[in-house]
Amino acid sequence: MAGHQQEYFDVNRRRSETIEEEYGTSQDGRHFIIINNMEFKKNLRLPSREESEYDKINLKMKLRACGFNVKVHNNKTTTEMKQILKDVSVKTQYKNPVSVFGCALLSYGQNETIYGTDGPIEIQELIELLKGDVCSVLCGKPKLFIIQACPAIKIGVEETDGNTFPKKKKRNLSSLNEKNIPTMADFVYAHSSIPGFMPWGISQNNDNAGSWFIQAIIFVFNKYRNSHDVLTMFTIDDDDDGGGGDNCG
């Protein structure tokens, strides 16, 4: 077992070095945005996501420990969410050139949608704002997305409710046609929305732990921060995920 673990470490270390050489992910240019939606308009009949405060705090602390400049936005409408990502393209927003950019969306959602405080929006619509042909600041740079989308339909919001999910033609993030591949390159996704699971799984030993999904990400960061670069950590499939079980985070 020890030999297998050493081989795994060596392979992933070489992979980390290759990624660092390819992207040059210096800490001065690491930027991360967290959009944390906890309160929603009354007509949506969605409960408050108070537990998400723990996810926001834990994620912000760990990202800063990994060298990211983190900016948090709370309770934003879909229009405001789009504007936040549009603003990334303004070169004067950052003192140093961006080497890696990340965004965490913490809200209700399902599959291809995420909720602003006023209703849902397609995740693809947000991601497209950061494509290389739209946002030149991030062209050729790694872009990380953490999508913590708890399924609202599982906690009392009926599928027939008005404005529950967009009626647009659905677009799958993984089914991009060939002409879109260059502009959608360098994206890495971590998505929590799994049909059939409850939105919160609070640790019995720590009431302030937050969702299982974010706990699992924090666990990987804690375990591999000193041996792996941040991009590789986002692709690690660790058998020991910190005790998350099957709960949707």
XYZ file of N, CA and C in Angstrom:
747
model
N 0.827 -1.215 0.000
C 0.000 0.000 0.000
C 0.859 1.262 0.000
N 1.960 1.203 0.776
C 2.828 2.371 0.860
C 3.425 2.700 -0.499
N 3.836 1.631 -1.252
C 4.393 1.844 -2.578
C 3.387 2.446 -3.529
N 2.129 1.991 -3.429
C 1.061 2.523 -4.281
C 0.815 3.988 -3.975
N 0.812 4.342 -2.690
C 0.577 5.728 -2.295
C 1.696 6.632 -2.790
N 2.965 6.131 -2.726
C 4.092 6.932 -3.189
C 4.014 7.148 -4.690
N 3.618 6.085 -5.425
C 3.466 6.197 -6.874
C 2.385 7.213 -7.222
N 1.253 7.172 -6.465
C 0.156 8.121 -6.682
C 0.640 9.548 -6.443
N 1.405 9.733 -5.359
C 1.900 11.065 -5.021
C 2.827 11.589 -6.114
N 3.751 10.716 -6.598
C 4.710 11.135 -7.614
C 4.013 11.526 -8.912
N 3.015 10.719 -9.327
C 2.285 10.999 -10.561
C 1.551 12.326 -10.460
N 0.855 12.549 -9.338
C 0.092 13.783 -9.174
C 0.996 14.986 -8.976
N 2.166 14.771 -8.378
C 3.104 15.878 -8.235
C 3.610 16.324 -9.601
N 3.933 15.341 -10.472
C 4.376 15.681 -11.826
C 3.262 16.387 -12.591
N 2.005 15.923 -12.372
C 0.863 16.564 -13.026
C 0.714 17.996 -12.545
N 0.909 18.224 -11.246
C 0.807 19.566 -10.688
C 1.858 20.478 -11.291
N 3.098 19.960 -11.412
C 4.176 20.759 -11.976
C 3.879 21.122 -13.424
N 3.290 20.175 -14.175
C 2.942 20.432 -15.574
C 1.883 21.521 -15.681
N 0.864 21.454 -14.826
C -0.199 22.462 -14.840
C 0.351 23.830 -14.483
N 1.213 23.891 -13.460
C 1.795 25.161 -13.059
C 2.616 25.757 -14.203
N 3.382 24.898 -14.919
C 4.189 25.382 -16.028
C 3.307 25.889 -17.168
N 2.193 25.183 -17.417
C 1.316 25.543 -18.535
C 0.595 26.854 -18.287
N 0.094 27.044 -17.069
C -0.727 28.216 -16.789
C 0.015 29.323 -16.036
N 1.084 28.974 -15.322
C 1.767 29.980 -14.532
C 0.857 30.583 -13.486
N 0.266 29.741 -12.641
C -0.758 30.196 -11.697
C -0.132 30.829 -10.456
N 0.435 32.013 -10.603
C 1.054 32.706 -9.479
C -0.008 33.161 -8.496
N 0.372 33.215 -7.218
C -0.601 33.561 -6.181
C -1.074 35.004 -6.297
N -0.231 35.900 -6.802
C -0.635 37.300 -6.919
C -1.822 37.472 -7.863
N -1.979 36.545 -8.797
C -3.048 36.674 -9.779
C -4.211 35.736 -9.567
N -4.349 35.182 -8.358
C -5.448 34.251 -8.084
C -6.649 35.011 -7.518
N -7.765 34.922 -8.201
C -8.962 35.654 -7.778
C -10.168 34.719 -7.731
N -10.981 34.904 -6.704
C -12.162 34.044 -6.532
C -13.339 34.892 -6.070
N -14.489 34.644 -6.682
C -15.732 35.322 -6.311
C -16.689 34.295 -5.714
N -17.291 34.634 -4.582
C -18.319 33.788 -3.967
C -19.641 34.547 -4.002
N -20.649 33.975 -4.641
C -22.000 34.542 -4.632
C -22.860 33.632 -3.769
N -23.278 34.147 -2.630
C -23.990 33.351 -1.629
C -25.415 33.875 -1.463
N -26.379 33.162 -2.008
C -27.786 33.567 -1.923
C -28.504 32.772 -0.838
N -28.963 33.483 0.189
C -29.617 32.838 1.335
C -31.079 33.243 1.497
N -31.431 34.448 1.064
C -32.793 34.964 1.211
C -33.396 35.207 -0.170
N -34.673 34.843 -0.334
C -35.300 34.912 -1.653
C -36.639 35.645 -1.575
N -37.075 36.178 -2.695
C -38.331 36.922 -2.738
C -39.492 36.019 -2.329
N -40.470 36.616 -1.663
C -41.567 35.849 -1.065
C -42.352 35.036 -2.084
N -42.497 35.566 -3.296
C -43.307 34.854 -4.293
C -42.695 33.510 -4.705
N -41.404 33.317 -4.434
C -40.747 32.051 -4.767
C -41.028 30.965 -3.734
N -41.462 31.382 -2.539
C -41.770 30.445 -1.449
C -40.592 29.510 -1.145
N -39.425 30.076 -1.083
C -38.220 29.309 -0.769
C -37.737 29.643 0.635
N -37.467 28.642 1.455
C -36.958 28.890 2.812
C -35.576 29.540 2.772
N -35.246 30.212 3.856
C -33.921 30.803 3.979
C -32.852 29.711 4.024
N -31.734 29.965 3.398
C -30.602 29.031 3.408
C -29.563 29.504 4.427
N -29.950 29.565 5.694
C -29.068 30.108 6.721
C -27.780 29.306 6.864
N -27.859 27.983 6.649
C -26.678 27.140 6.806
C -25.590 27.489 5.797
N -25.976 28.149 4.708
C -25.007 28.501 3.672
C -23.961 29.487 4.175
N -24.259 30.164 5.273
C -23.286 31.086 5.861
C -22.012 30.340 6.253
N -22.179 29.104 6.756
C -21.016 28.295 7.122
C -20.193 27.947 5.886
N -20.880 27.591 4.808
C -20.171 27.266 3.569
C -19.367 28.465 3.078
N -19.989 29.627 3.121
C -19.320 30.839 2.649
C -18.059 31.114 3.458
N -18.184 31.059 4.782
C -17.046 31.354 5.658
C -15.937 30.326 5.485
N -16.314 29.040 5.499
C -15.308 27.981 5.386
C -14.585 28.032 4.047
N -15.347 28.261 2.986
C -14.752 28.309 1.654
C -13.837 29.519 1.507
N -14.277 30.660 2.025
C -13.461 31.867 1.935
C -12.134 31.697 2.671
N -12.185 31.133 3.867
C -10.968 30.939 4.652
C -9.994 30.008 3.943
N -10.518 28.903 3.388
C -9.632 27.929 2.755
C -9.058 28.464 1.450
N -9.857 29.193 0.685
C -9.357 29.769 -0.562
C -8.268 30.800 -0.292
N -8.440 31.591 0.744
C -7.406 32.563 1.102
C -6.129 31.862 1.543
N -6.282 30.737 2.238
C -5.114 29.952 2.643
C -4.377 29.396 1.430
N -5.112 29.212 0.329
C -4.517 28.715 -0.917
C -4.017 29.849 -1.805
N -4.008 31.061 -1.275
C -3.433 32.179 -2.006
C -4.381 32.965 -2.880
N -5.695 32.769 -2.709
C -6.667 33.493 -3.527
C -7.062 34.822 -2.888
N -7.281 35.813 -3.729
C -7.953 37.036 -3.312
C -9.446 36.776 -3.460
N -10.179 36.799 -2.350
C -11.583 36.377 -2.355
C -12.503 37.569 -2.130
N -13.532 37.680 -2.967
C -14.562 38.702 -2.797
C -15.913 38.019 -2.681
N -16.688 38.393 -1.656
C -17.974 37.753 -1.378
C -19.122 38.693 -1.717
N -20.156 38.139 -2.361
C -21.384 38.877 -2.668
C -22.558 38.094 -2.091
N -23.371 38.744 -1.292
C -24.509 38.082 -0.655
C -25.835 38.519 -1.272
N -26.736 37.535 -1.440
C -28.129 37.787 -1.832
C -28.249 38.694 -3.062
N -27.922 38.136 -4.214
C -27.936 38.880 -5.467
C -29.015 38.354 -6.413
N -29.659 39.259 -7.125
C -30.636 38.873 -8.143
C -29.897 38.266 -9.341
N -30.652 37.679 -10.258
C -30.016 37.102 -11.437
C -29.298 38.174 -12.258
N -29.893 39.352 -12.347
C -29.260 40.454 -13.081
C -27.963 40.876 -12.412
N -27.977 40.947 -11.083
C -26.774 41.329 -10.343
C -25.692 40.262 -10.460
N -26.085 38.988 -10.467
C -25.117 37.905 -10.634
C -24.413 38.022 -11.981
N -25.180 38.308 -13.019
C -24.601 38.468 -14.357
C -23.650 39.665 -14.395
N -24.040 40.748 -13.738
C -23.204 41.945 -13.756
C -21.885 41.713 -13.024
N -21.929 40.955 -11.932
C -20.710 40.644 -11.176
C -19.700 39.928 -12.065
N -20.180 38.973 -12.857
C -19.280 38.234 -13.740
C -18.861 39.070 -14.948
N -19.758 39.936 -15.417
C -19.381 40.834 -16.515
C -18.250 41.765 -16.087
N -18.284 42.187 -14.826
C -17.274 43.114 -14.318
C -15.877 42.505 -14.288
N -15.802 41.175 -14.311
C -14.492 40.510 -14.312
C -13.691 40.909 -15.546
N -14.373 41.208 -16.634
C -13.696 41.547 -17.888
C -13.041 42.923 -17.856
N -13.338 43.708 -16.820
C -12.727 45.034 -16.692
C -11.303 44.859 -16.166
N -10.332 45.120 -17.012
C -8.933 44.840 -16.673
C -8.448 45.615 -15.454
N -8.996 46.813 -15.235
C -8.528 47.650 -14.132
C -9.023 47.160 -12.780
N -9.850 46.108 -12.765
C -10.397 45.615 -11.502
C -9.314 44.954 -10.649
N -8.275 44.400 -11.281
C -7.240 43.675 -10.560
C -5.885 44.368 -10.714
N -5.141 44.440 -9.615
C -3.836 45.097 -9.631
C -2.820 44.299 -10.441
N -2.913 42.962 -10.364
C -1.985 42.090 -11.074
C -2.730 41.301 -12.146
N -2.035 40.876 -13.201
C -2.680 40.045 -14.231
C -3.272 38.784 -13.615
N -4.449 38.395 -14.078
C -5.124 37.213 -13.542
C -4.418 35.953 -14.034
N -4.043 35.066 -13.089
C -3.428 33.789 -13.461
C -4.421 32.646 -13.344
N -5.379 32.759 -12.436
C -6.445 31.763 -12.299
C -7.651 32.453 -11.667
N -8.840 32.129 -12.155
C -10.069 32.744 -11.644
C -11.047 31.658 -11.220
N -11.746 31.915 -10.124
C -12.747 30.962 -9.659
C -14.015 31.662 -9.215
N -15.118 30.923 -9.269
C -16.406 31.456 -8.836
C -17.196 30.357 -8.150
N -17.720 30.647 -6.967
C -18.584 29.710 -6.253
C -19.991 30.281 -6.222
N -20.957 29.491 -6.684
C -22.364 29.878 -6.661
C -23.061 29.031 -5.612
N -23.511 29.654 -4.531
C -24.154 28.947 -3.429
C -25.614 29.370 -3.374
N -26.523 28.471 -3.737
C -27.931 28.837 -3.798
C -28.788 27.590 -3.991
N -30.066 27.806 -4.280
C -30.922 26.721 -4.747
C -30.686 26.541 -6.239
N -31.025 25.369 -6.739
C -30.873 25.127 -8.160
C -31.141 23.675 -8.480
N -31.060 23.356 -9.759
C -31.278 21.976 -10.183
C -30.650 21.766 -11.546
N -29.749 20.780 -11.629
C -29.099 20.425 -12.884
C -28.453 21.639 -13.548
N -29.143 22.294 -14.462
C -28.534 23.363 -15.257
C -28.959 24.761 -14.818
N -29.619 24.880 -13.661
C -30.076 26.190 -13.205
C -29.557 26.496 -11.809
N -29.493 27.789 -11.502
C -29.111 28.273 -10.179
C -30.016 29.462 -9.866
N -30.354 29.650 -8.597
C -31.278 30.718 -8.220
C -30.566 31.998 -7.808
N -31.036 33.129 -8.372
C -30.785 34.420 -7.791
C -31.877 34.662 -6.766
N -31.853 35.774 -6.089
C -32.880 36.037 -5.081
C -34.256 36.253 -5.692
N -34.294 36.516 -7.010
C -35.566 36.793 -7.680
C -36.019 35.672 -8.604
N -35.267 34.581 -8.675
C -35.658 33.484 -9.551
C -34.454 32.773 -10.135
N -34.708 31.773 -11.002
C -33.618 30.958 -11.541
C -33.002 31.529 -12.811
N -31.783 31.088 -13.074
C -31.084 31.438 -14.300
C -30.266 30.222 -14.720
N -30.082 30.036 -16.015
C -29.273 28.924 -16.484
C -27.805 29.151 -16.129
N -27.167 28.123 -15.589
C -25.757 28.215 -15.233
C -24.922 28.545 -16.462
N -25.297 27.968 -17.588
C -24.561 28.209 -18.833
C -24.544 29.688 -19.181
N -25.636 30.379 -18.896
C -25.713 31.806 -19.214
C -24.681 32.597 -18.421
N -24.409 32.162 -17.196
C -23.398 32.823 -16.371
C -21.993 32.456 -16.832
N -21.788 31.186 -17.113
C -20.463 30.718 -17.514
C -20.019 31.351 -18.826
N -20.964 31.547 -19.741
C -20.623 32.108 -21.049
C -20.062 33.526 -20.958
N -20.331 34.209 -19.847
C -19.809 35.560 -19.660
C -18.302 35.562 -19.462
N -17.728 34.390 -19.176
C -16.293 34.292 -18.913
C -15.540 33.554 -20.016
N -16.210 33.265 -21.121
C -15.551 32.590 -22.238
C -14.437 33.468 -22.805
N -13.463 32.827 -23.413
C -12.310 33.545 -23.924
C -12.637 34.618 -24.936
N -13.683 34.413 -25.748
C -14.031 35.407 -26.764
C -14.873 36.541 -26.203
N -15.314 36.410 -24.957
C -16.125 37.447 -24.305
C -15.308 38.198 -23.261
N -14.530 37.454 -22.485
C -13.739 38.027 -21.388
C -12.258 37.828 -21.701
N -11.652 38.808 -22.346
C -10.259 38.674 -22.782
C -9.294 38.562 -21.610
N -9.677 39.108 -20.456
C -8.819 39.045 -19.270
C -8.542 37.600 -18.875
N -9.512 36.712 -19.118
C -9.382 35.313 -18.716
C -9.074 34.382 -19.883
N -8.810 34.926 -21.043
C -8.518 34.091 -22.208
C -7.253 33.271 -21.959
N -7.365 31.942 -22.059
C -6.232 31.062 -21.833
C -5.905 30.828 -20.375
N -6.726 31.369 -19.469
C -6.507 31.196 -18.032
C -7.467 30.143 -17.481
N -7.045 29.374 -16.472
C -7.946 28.384 -15.866
C -9.080 29.065 -15.120
N -10.287 28.540 -15.302
C -11.485 29.104 -14.674
C -12.186 27.999 -13.881
N -12.334 28.200 -12.591
C -12.890 27.192 -11.693
C -14.300 27.584 -11.273
N -15.222 26.628 -11.321
C -16.591 26.887 -10.880
C -16.998 25.864 -9.830
N -17.384 26.366 -8.650
C -17.993 25.533 -7.610
C -19.477 25.873 -7.596
N -20.313 24.902 -7.880
C -21.755 25.149 -7.964
C -22.453 24.347 -6.882
N -22.833 25.037 -5.800
C -23.515 24.420 -4.672
C -25.004 24.721 -4.822
N -25.694 23.865 -5.571
C -27.095 24.119 -5.922
C -28.002 23.094 -5.271
N -28.660 23.479 -4.193
C -29.590 22.582 -3.514
C -30.911 22.544 -4.276
N -31.442 21.365 -4.564
C -32.686 21.266 -5.347
C -33.899 21.758 -4.580
N -34.438 22.897 -4.995
C -35.584 23.492 -4.307
C -36.805 22.600 -4.350
N -36.950 21.817 -5.406
C -38.140 20.987 -5.565
C -38.239 19.916 -4.490
N -37.115 19.599 -3.842
C -37.104 18.554 -2.827
C -37.488 19.063 -1.441
N -37.692 20.365 -1.311
C -37.994 20.885 0.017
C -39.319 21.630 0.043
N -40.241 21.257 -0.847
C -41.581 21.805 -0.736
C -42.020 22.710 -1.851
N -41.144 23.006 -2.818
C -41.538 23.840 -3.940
C -42.020 22.931 -5.051
N -43.300 22.996 -5.377
C -43.860 22.084 -6.358
C -43.372 22.404 -7.760
N -43.299 21.379 -8.579
C -42.789 21.534 -9.934
C -43.697 22.415 -10.776
N -44.973 22.510 -10.407
C -45.914 23.302 -11.192
C -45.947 24.768 -10.781
N -45.180 25.152 -9.760
C -45.144 26.544 -9.337
C -44.637 27.422 -10.475
N -45.193 28.628 -10.587
C -44.712 29.547 -11.601
C -43.299 29.993 -11.316
N -42.516 30.203 -12.373
C -41.150 30.706 -12.276
C -40.212 29.795 -11.504
N -40.521 28.513 -11.423
C -39.637 27.612 -10.695
C -38.346 27.391 -11.460
N -38.438 27.034 -12.751
C -37.261 26.840 -13.574
C -37.504 27.447 -14.951
N -36.435 27.891 -15.606
C -36.595 28.507 -16.925
C -37.191 27.537 -17.927
N -37.944 28.081 -18.881
C -38.554 27.264 -19.923
C -37.724 27.259 -21.202
N -36.523 27.833 -21.137
C -35.667 27.856 -22.315
C -35.250 26.448 -22.712
N -34.815 26.344 -23.958
C -34.250 25.080 -24.405
C -32.989 24.796 -23.607
N -32.913 23.613 -23.036
C -31.792 23.281 -22.176
C -30.522 23.074 -22.990
N -29.386 23.481 -22.374
C -28.095 23.265 -23.001
C -27.200 22.561 -22.000
N -26.615 21.471 -22.413
C -25.777 20.674 -21.534
C -24.352 21.201 -21.569
N -23.755 21.400 -20.387
C -22.401 21.918 -20.326
C -21.403 21.000 -21.007
N -21.701 19.699 -21.013
C -20.753 18.734 -21.561
C -20.989 18.443 -23.035
N -22.053 19.008 -23.620
C -22.374 18.712 -25.019
C -22.168 19.944 -25.891
N -20.955 20.480 -25.859
C -20.633 21.663 -26.639
C -20.230 21.253 -28.049
N -20.678 22.010 -29.046
C -20.270 21.654 -30.404
C -18.837 22.098 -30.662
N -18.265 21.631 -31.747
C -16.841 21.809 -31.987
C -16.426 23.270 -32.066
N -17.262 24.112 -32.642
C -16.861 25.505 -32.822
C -16.802 26.253 -31.491
N -17.430 25.706 -30.438
C -17.411 26.359 -29.136
C -16.255 25.896 -28.262
N -15.608 24.810 -28.612
C -14.589 24.230 -27.747
C -13.462 25.201 -27.408
N -12.880 25.952 -28.373
C -11.791 26.860 -28.015
C -12.188 27.905 -26.991
N -13.398 28.472 -27.093
C -13.812 29.525 -26.171
C -14.235 28.971 -24.820
N -14.567 27.681 -24.739
C -14.968 27.075 -23.476
C -13.839 26.261 -22.852
N -12.632 26.396 -23.398
C -11.499 25.668 -22.850
C -11.107 26.244 -21.493
N -10.381 25.463 -20.722
C -9.806 25.885 -19.441
C -10.838 26.065 -18.336
N -12.028 25.468 -18.471
C -13.033 25.497 -17.418
C -12.980 24.202 -16.615
N -13.075 24.326 -15.287
C -13.159 23.168 -14.395
C -14.393 23.357 -13.517
N -15.247 22.304 -13.424
C -16.501 22.417 -12.690
C -16.559 21.439 -11.517
N -17.167 21.893 -10.423
C -17.529 21.012 -9.311
C -18.980 21.329 -8.985
N -19.885 20.373 -9.205
C -21.327 20.607 -9.103
C -21.928 19.667 -8.069
N -22.773 20.199 -7.178
C -23.315 19.407 -6.071
C -24.698 18.838 -6.335
N -25.411 19.335 -7.341
C -26.832 19.020 -7.493
C -27.035 17.591 -7.971
N -27.559 16.741 -7.078
C -27.822 15.341 -7.388
C -29.297 15.066 -7.136
N -30.063 14.691 -8.156
C -31.496 14.453 -7.973
C -31.763 13.416 -6.889
N -32.732 13.722 -6.011
C -33.161 12.751 -5.018
C -32.526 12.892 -3.656
N -31.593 13.836 -3.498
C -30.918 13.975 -2.219
C -31.344 15.260 -1.526
N -31.324 15.232 -0.198
C -31.696 16.404 0.580
C -30.579 17.438 0.523
N -30.926 18.732 0.697
C -29.953 19.783 0.473
C -28.879 19.916 1.529
N -29.147 19.534 2.764
C -28.158 19.773 3.802
C -27.834 18.497 4.551
N -26.542 18.303 4.828
C -26.106 17.183 5.646
C -25.145 17.703 6.682
N -25.653 18.097 7.826
C -24.812 18.705 8.845
C -24.135 17.626 9.677
N -22.841 17.798 9.888
C -22.092 16.838 10.676
C -22.608 16.787 12.102
N -22.755 15.582 12.642
C -23.237 15.431 14.013
C -22.217 15.950 15.017
N -20.957 15.981 14.614
C -19.905 16.404 15.528
C -19.608 17.895 15.434
N -20.179 18.559 14.463
C -19.888 19.974 14.280
C -21.078 20.656 13.622
N -21.873 21.352 14.418
C -23.081 21.992 13.903
C -22.769 23.115 12.918
N -21.513 23.579 12.901
C -21.126 24.668 12.016
C -20.390 24.176 10.777
N -20.578 22.920 10.429
C -19.802 22.336 9.333
C -20.308 22.781 7.966
N -21.607 23.037 7.827
C -22.152 23.391 6.527
C -22.506 22.170 5.712
N -22.578 22.326 4.392
C -23.013 21.236 3.520
C -21.902 20.214 3.302
N -22.324 18.984 2.998
C -21.352 17.914 2.738
C -20.481 18.255 1.535
N -21.064 18.843 0.521
C -20.328 19.130 -0.710
C -19.160 20.072 -0.452
N -19.425 21.170 0.242
C -18.352 22.117 0.551
C -17.376 21.498 1.541
N -17.880 20.687 2.489
C -16.983 19.987 3.407
C -15.992 19.120 2.640
N -16.483 18.431 1.604
C -15.616 17.550 0.815
C -14.529 18.352 0.104
N -14.897 19.526 -0.425
C -13.913 20.379 -1.087
C -12.873 20.862 -0.085
N -13.333 21.289 1.094
C -12.417 21.748 2.134
C -11.486 20.624 2.556
N -12.034 19.400 2.668
C -11.235 18.243 3.063
C -10.092 18.016 2.078
N -10.400 18.070 0.788
C -9.370 17.873 -0.237
C -8.325 18.982 -0.162
N -8.764 20.226 0.033
C -7.821 21.337 0.151
C -6.894 21.131 1.344
N -7.459 20.707 2.473
C -6.650 20.482 3.672
C -5.633 19.370 3.465
N -6.060 18.320 2.794
C -5.227 17.126 2.638
C -4.114 17.309 1.618
N -4.386 18.061 0.541
C -3.438 18.110 -0.573
C -2.829 19.485 -0.831
N -3.136 20.459 0.008
C -2.687 21.826 -0.267
C -1.167 21.942 -0.363
N -0.444 21.152 0.429
C 1.012 21.254 0.448
C 1.707 20.417 -0.622
N 0.944 19.580 -1.335
C 1.566 18.700 -2.327
C 0.997 18.865 -3.734
N -0.125 19.580 -3.866
C -0.771 19.719 -5.172
C -1.131 21.180 -5.433
N -1.127 21.561 -6.708
C -1.607 22.890 -7.055
C -3.133 22.901 -7.010
N -3.703 24.086 -6.997
C -5.141 24.220 -6.791
C -5.952 23.591 -7.923
N -5.453 23.615 -9.154
C -6.189 23.015 -10.264
C -6.266 21.506 -10.132
N -5.162 20.890 -9.733
C -5.167 19.443 -9.556
C -6.097 19.040 -8.429
N -6.143 19.833 -7.357
C -7.021 19.507 -6.234
C -8.482 19.462 -6.667
N -8.834 20.274 -7.647
C -10.213 20.292 -8.127
C -10.583 19.039 -8.905
N -9.588 18.264 -9.323
C -9.871 17.067 -10.115
C -9.635 15.783 -9.343
N -9.261 15.893 -8.058
C -8.983 14.703 -7.255
C -10.285 14.024 -6.853
N -10.349 12.714 -7.037
C -11.482 11.900 -6.590
C -10.996 11.077 -5.414
N -11.160 11.611 -4.206
C -10.628 10.966 -3.011
C -11.676 10.063 -2.394
N -11.316 8.811 -2.110
C -12.257 7.868 -1.504
C -12.705 8.338 -0.137
N -11.797 8.980 0.593
C -12.131 9.510 1.915
C -12.506 10.964 1.749
N -13.803 11.244 1.615
C -14.246 12.608 1.301
C -14.580 13.429 2.527
N -14.148 12.973 3.690
C -14.398 13.749 4.891
C -15.690 13.391 5.573
N -16.298 12.280 5.194
C -17.501 11.835 5.897
C -18.779 12.376 5.346
N -18.799 12.720 4.056
C -19.954 13.384 3.483
C -21.165 12.522 3.256
N -20.982 11.242 3.045
C -22.144 10.406 2.786
C -22.805 10.768 1.477
N -24.125 10.538 1.378
C -24.842 10.746 0.127
C -25.676 12.017 0.111
N -25.533 12.855 1.131
C -26.361 14.052 1.176
C -25.919 15.057 0.132
N -26.880 15.691 -0.470
C -26.565 16.766 -1.407
C -26.150 17.988 -0.614
N -24.966 18.549 -0.926
C -24.466 19.662 -0.155
C -25.112 20.957 -0.501
